[in-house]
PDB file of C-alpha atoms and ligand atoms in Angstrom:
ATOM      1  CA  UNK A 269     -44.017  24.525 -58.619  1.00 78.00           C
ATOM      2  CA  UNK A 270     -41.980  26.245 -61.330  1.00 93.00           C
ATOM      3  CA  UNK A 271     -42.717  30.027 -61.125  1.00 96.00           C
ATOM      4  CA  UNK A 272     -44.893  31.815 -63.534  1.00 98.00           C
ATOM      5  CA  UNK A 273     -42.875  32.781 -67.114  1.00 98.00           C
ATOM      6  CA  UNK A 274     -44.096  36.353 -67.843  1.00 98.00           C
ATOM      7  CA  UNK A 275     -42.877  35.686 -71.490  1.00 97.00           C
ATOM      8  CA  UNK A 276     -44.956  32.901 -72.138  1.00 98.00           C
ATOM      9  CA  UNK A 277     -46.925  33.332 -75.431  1.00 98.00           C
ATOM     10  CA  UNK A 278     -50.324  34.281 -74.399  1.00 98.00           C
ATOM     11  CA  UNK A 279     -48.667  36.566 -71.349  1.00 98.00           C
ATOM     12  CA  UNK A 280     -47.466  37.968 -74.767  1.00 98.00           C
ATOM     13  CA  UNK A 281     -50.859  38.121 -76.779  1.00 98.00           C
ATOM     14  CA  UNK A 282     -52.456  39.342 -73.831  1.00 98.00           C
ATOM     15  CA  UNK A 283     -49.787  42.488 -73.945  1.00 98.00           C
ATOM     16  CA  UNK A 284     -50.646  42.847 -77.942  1.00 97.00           C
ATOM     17  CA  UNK A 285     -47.238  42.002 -78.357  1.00 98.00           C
ATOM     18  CA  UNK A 286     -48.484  38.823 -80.814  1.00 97.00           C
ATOM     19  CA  UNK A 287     -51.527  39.050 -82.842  1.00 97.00           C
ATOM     20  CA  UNK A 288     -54.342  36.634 -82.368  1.00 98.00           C
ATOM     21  CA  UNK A 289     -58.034  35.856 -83.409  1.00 98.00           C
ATOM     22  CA  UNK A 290     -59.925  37.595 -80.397  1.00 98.00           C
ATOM     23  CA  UNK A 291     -63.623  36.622 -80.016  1.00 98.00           C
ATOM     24  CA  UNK A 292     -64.286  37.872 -76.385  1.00 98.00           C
ATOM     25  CA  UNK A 293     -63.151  40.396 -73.815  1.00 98.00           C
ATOM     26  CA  UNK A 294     -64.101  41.425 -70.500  1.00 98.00           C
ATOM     27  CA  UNK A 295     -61.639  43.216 -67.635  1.00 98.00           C
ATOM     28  CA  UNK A 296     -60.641  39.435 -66.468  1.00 98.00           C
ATOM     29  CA  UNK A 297     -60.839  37.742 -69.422  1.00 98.00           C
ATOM     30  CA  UNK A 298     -59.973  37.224 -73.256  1.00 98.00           C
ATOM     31  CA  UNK A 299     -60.485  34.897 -75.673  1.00 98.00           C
ATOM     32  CA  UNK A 300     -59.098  34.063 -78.987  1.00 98.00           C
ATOM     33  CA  UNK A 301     -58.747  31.061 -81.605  1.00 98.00           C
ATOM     34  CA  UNK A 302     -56.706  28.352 -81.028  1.00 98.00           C
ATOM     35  CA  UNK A 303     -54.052  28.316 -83.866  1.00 98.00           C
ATOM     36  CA  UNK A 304     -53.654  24.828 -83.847  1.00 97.00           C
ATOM     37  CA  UNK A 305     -57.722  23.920 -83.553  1.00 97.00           C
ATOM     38  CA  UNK A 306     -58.498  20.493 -82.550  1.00 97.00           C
ATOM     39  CA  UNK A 307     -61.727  21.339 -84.400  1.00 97.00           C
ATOM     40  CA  UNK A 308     -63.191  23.582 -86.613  1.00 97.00           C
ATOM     41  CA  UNK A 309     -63.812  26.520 -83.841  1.00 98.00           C
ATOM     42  CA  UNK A 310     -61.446  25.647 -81.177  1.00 98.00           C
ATOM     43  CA  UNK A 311     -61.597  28.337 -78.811  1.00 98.00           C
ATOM     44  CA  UNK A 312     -59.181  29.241 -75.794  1.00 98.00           C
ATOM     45  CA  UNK A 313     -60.593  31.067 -72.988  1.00 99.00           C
ATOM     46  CA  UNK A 314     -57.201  33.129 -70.667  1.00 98.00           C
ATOM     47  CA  UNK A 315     -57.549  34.824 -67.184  1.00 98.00           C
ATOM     48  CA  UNK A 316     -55.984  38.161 -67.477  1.00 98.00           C
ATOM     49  CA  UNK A 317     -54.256  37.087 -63.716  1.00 98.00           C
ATOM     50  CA  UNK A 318     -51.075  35.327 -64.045  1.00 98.00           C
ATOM     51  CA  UNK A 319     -50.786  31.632 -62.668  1.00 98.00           C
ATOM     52  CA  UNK A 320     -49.244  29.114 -64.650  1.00 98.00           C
ATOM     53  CA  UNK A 321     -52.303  27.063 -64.255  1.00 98.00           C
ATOM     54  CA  UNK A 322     -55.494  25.344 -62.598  1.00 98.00           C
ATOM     55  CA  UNK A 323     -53.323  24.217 -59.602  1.00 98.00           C
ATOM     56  CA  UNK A 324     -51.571  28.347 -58.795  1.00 98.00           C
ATOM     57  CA  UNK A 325     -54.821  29.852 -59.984  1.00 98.00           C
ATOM     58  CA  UNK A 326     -56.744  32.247 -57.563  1.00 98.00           C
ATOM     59  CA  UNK A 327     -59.749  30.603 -56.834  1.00 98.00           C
ATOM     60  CA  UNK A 328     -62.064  33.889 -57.178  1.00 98.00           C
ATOM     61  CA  UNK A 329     -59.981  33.846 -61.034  1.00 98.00           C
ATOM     62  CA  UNK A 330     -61.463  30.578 -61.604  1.00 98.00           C
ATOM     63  CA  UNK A 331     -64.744  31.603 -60.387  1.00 98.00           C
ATOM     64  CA  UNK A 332     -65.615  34.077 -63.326  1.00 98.00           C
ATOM     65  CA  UNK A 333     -63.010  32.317 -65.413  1.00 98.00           C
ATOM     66  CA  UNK A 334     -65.802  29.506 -65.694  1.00 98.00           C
ATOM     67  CA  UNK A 335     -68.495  31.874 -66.209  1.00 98.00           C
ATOM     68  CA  UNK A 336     -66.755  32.712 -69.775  1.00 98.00           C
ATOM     69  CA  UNK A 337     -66.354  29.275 -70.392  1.00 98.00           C
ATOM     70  CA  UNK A 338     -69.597  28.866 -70.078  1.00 98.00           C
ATOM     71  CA  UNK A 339     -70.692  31.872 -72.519  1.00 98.00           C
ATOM     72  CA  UNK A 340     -68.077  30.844 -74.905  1.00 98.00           C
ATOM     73  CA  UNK A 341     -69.487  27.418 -75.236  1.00 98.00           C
ATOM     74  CA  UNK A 342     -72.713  28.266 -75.706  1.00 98.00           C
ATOM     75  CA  UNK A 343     -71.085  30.650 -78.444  1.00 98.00           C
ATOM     76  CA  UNK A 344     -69.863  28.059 -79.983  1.00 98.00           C
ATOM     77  CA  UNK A 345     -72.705  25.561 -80.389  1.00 98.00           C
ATOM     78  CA  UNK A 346     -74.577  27.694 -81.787  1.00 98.00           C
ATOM     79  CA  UNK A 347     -71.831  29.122 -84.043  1.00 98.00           C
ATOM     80  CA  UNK A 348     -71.037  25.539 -85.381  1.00 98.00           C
ATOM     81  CA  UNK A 349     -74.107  23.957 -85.095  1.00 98.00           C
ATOM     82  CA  UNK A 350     -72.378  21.723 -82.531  1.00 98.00           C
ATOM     83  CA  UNK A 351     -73.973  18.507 -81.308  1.00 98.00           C
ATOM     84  CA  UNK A 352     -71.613  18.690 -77.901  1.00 98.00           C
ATOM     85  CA  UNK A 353     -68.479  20.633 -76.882  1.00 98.00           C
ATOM     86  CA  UNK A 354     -65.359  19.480 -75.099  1.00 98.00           C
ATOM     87  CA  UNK A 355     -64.162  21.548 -72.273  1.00 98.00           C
ATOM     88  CA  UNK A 356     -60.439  20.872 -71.699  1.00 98.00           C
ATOM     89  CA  UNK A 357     -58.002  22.326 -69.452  1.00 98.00           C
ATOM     90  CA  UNK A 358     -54.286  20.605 -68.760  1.00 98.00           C
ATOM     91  CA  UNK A 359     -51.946  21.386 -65.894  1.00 98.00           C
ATOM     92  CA  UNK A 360     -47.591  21.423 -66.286  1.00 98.00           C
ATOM     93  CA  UNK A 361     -46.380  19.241 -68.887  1.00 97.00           C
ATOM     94  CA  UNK A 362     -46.969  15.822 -67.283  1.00 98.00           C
ATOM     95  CA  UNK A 363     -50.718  16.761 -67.488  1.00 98.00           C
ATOM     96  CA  UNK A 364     -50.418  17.670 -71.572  1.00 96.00           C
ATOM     97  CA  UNK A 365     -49.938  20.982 -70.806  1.00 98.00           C
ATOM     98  CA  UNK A 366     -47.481  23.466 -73.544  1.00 97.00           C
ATOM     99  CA  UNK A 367     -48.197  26.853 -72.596  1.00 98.00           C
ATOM    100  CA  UNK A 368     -47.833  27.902 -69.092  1.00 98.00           C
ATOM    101  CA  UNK A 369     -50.762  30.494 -68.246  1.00 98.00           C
ATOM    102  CA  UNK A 370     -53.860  29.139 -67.406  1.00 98.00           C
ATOM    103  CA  UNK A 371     -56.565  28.438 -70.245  1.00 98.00           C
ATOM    104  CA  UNK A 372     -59.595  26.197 -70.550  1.00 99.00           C
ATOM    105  CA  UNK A 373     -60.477  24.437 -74.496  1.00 98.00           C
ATOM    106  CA  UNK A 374     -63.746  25.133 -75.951  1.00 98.00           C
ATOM    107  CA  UNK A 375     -64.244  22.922 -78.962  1.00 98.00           C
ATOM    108  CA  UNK A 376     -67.074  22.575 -80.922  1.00 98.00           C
ATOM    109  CA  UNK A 377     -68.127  18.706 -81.713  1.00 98.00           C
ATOM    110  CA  UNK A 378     -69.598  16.482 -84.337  1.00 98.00           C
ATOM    111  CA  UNK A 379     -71.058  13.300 -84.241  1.00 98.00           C
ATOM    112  CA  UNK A 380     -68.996  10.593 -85.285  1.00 97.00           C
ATOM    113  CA  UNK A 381     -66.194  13.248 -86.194  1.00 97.00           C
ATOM    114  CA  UNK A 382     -62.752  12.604 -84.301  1.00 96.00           C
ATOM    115  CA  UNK A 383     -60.453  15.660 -82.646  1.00 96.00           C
ATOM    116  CA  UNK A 384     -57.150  16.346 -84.590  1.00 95.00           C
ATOM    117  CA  UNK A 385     -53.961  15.878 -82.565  1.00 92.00           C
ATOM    118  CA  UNK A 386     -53.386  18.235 -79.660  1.00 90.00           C
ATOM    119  CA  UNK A 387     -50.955  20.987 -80.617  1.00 82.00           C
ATOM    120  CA  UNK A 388     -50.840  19.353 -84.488  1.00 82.00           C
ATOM    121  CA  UNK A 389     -50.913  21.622 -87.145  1.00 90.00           C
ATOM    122  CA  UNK A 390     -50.889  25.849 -87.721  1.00 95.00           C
ATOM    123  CA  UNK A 391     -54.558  26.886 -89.065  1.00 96.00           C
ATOM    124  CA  UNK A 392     -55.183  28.662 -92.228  1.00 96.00           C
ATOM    125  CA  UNK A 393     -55.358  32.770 -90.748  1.00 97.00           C
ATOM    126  CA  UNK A 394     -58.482  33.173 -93.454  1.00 98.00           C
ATOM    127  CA  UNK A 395     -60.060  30.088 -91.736  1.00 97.00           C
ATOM    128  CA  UNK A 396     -59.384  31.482 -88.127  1.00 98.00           C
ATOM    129  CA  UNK A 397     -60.402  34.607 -88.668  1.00 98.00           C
ATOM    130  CA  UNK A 398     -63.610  33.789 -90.452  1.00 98.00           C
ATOM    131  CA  UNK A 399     -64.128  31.766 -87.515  1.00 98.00           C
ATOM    132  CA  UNK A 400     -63.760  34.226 -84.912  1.00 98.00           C
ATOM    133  CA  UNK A 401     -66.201  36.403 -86.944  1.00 98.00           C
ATOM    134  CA  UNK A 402     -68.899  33.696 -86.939  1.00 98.00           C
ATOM    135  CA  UNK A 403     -68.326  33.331 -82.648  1.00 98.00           C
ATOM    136  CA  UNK A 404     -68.347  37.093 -82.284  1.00 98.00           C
ATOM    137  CA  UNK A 405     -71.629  37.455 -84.120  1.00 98.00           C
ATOM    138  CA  UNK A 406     -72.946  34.694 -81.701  1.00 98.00           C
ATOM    139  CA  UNK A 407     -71.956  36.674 -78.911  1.00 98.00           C
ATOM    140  CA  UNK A 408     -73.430  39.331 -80.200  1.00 97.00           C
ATOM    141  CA  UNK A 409     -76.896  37.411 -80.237  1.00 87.00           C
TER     142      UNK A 409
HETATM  143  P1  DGP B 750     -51.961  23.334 -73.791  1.00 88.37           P
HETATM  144  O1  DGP B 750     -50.969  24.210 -73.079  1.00 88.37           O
HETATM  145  O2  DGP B 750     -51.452  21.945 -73.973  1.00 88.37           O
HETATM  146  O3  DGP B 750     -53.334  23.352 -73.131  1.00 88.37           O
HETATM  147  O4  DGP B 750     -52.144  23.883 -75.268  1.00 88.37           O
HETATM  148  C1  DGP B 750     -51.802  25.168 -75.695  1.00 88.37           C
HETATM  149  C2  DGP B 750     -52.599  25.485 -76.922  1.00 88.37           C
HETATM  150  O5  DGP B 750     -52.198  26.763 -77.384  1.00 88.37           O
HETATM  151  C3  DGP B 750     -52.433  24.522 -78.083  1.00 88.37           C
HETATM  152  O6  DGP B 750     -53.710  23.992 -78.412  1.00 88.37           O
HETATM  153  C4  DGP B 750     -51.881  25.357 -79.222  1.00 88.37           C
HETATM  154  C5  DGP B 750     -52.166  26.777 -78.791  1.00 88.37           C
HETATM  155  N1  DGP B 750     -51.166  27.744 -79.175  1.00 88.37           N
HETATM  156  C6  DGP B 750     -49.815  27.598 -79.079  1.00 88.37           C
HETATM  157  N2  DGP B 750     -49.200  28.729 -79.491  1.00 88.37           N
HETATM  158  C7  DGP B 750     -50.198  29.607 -79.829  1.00 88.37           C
HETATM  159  C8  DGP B 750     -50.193  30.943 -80.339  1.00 88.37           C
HETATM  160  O7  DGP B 750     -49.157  31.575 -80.558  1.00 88.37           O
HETATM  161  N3  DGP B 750     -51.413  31.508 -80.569  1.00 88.37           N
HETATM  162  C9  DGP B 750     -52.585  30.839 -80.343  1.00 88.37           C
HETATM  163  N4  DGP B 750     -53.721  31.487 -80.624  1.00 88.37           N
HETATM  164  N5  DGP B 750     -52.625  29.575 -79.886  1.00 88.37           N
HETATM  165  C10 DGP B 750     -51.446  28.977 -79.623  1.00 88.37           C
END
């Protein structure tokens, strides 16, 4: 497997060297908006550990990684009033994947409402932002 790119974006927004709409943080974890959402909400959740993905991941990462997932998710539905959320997760490019550190999808769904092209187009910041405001008072409970 191709070795991990420590210049890869979010190796670069988990530095701070990029902004980005953070809604969670724990010493493994972060999570911020995706800025090209799927959905209204579209959350990624990123191991601080470096792997490129699923398939190089340490398995004790993953572990907790899906814990946050989890908490995210639930986050979310209530956030958006979601009737479902998709959990996706793609591995080297064959498998959809673009950036190349792990991360897992949240996205919040609707009933009879279709997902917008993967990696489509840049979000309003205002939008994101208000967003990530709405999942962090979730979290908050
Ligand atoms: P994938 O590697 O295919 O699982 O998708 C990567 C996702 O990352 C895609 O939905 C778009 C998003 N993305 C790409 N560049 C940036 C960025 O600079 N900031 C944020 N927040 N998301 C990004």
């Amino acid at each position: 497997m191709t070795a991990y790119d420590t210049d890869n974006i979010f190796a670069k927004i988990l530095r701070g060297e990029i902004p980005s709409h953070r809604v969670y943080e724990d010493e493994a974890t972060i999570a911020f908006m995706d800025v090209m959402p799927q959905a209204d909400g579209h959350v990624l959740v990123v191991p601080k550990a470096p792997s490129r993905n699923l398939l190089d991941a340490d398995p004790a990462t993953l572990a907790g990684l899906i814990q946050v997932v989890q908490t995210i998710a639930q986050a979310a539905q209530e956030a958006f009033e979601a009737d479902g959320i998709s959990i996706m997760q793609f591995n080297e490019a064959a498998g959809g994947q673009s950036v190349f550190h792990l991360h897992f999808h949240v996205i919040p769904r609707h009933e009879g409402r279709p997902l917008k092209p993967h990696t489509g187009t840049m979000a309003d910041h205002g939008l994101l932002a208000a967003q990530a405001e709405k999942l962090r008072e979730a979290l908050a409970g």
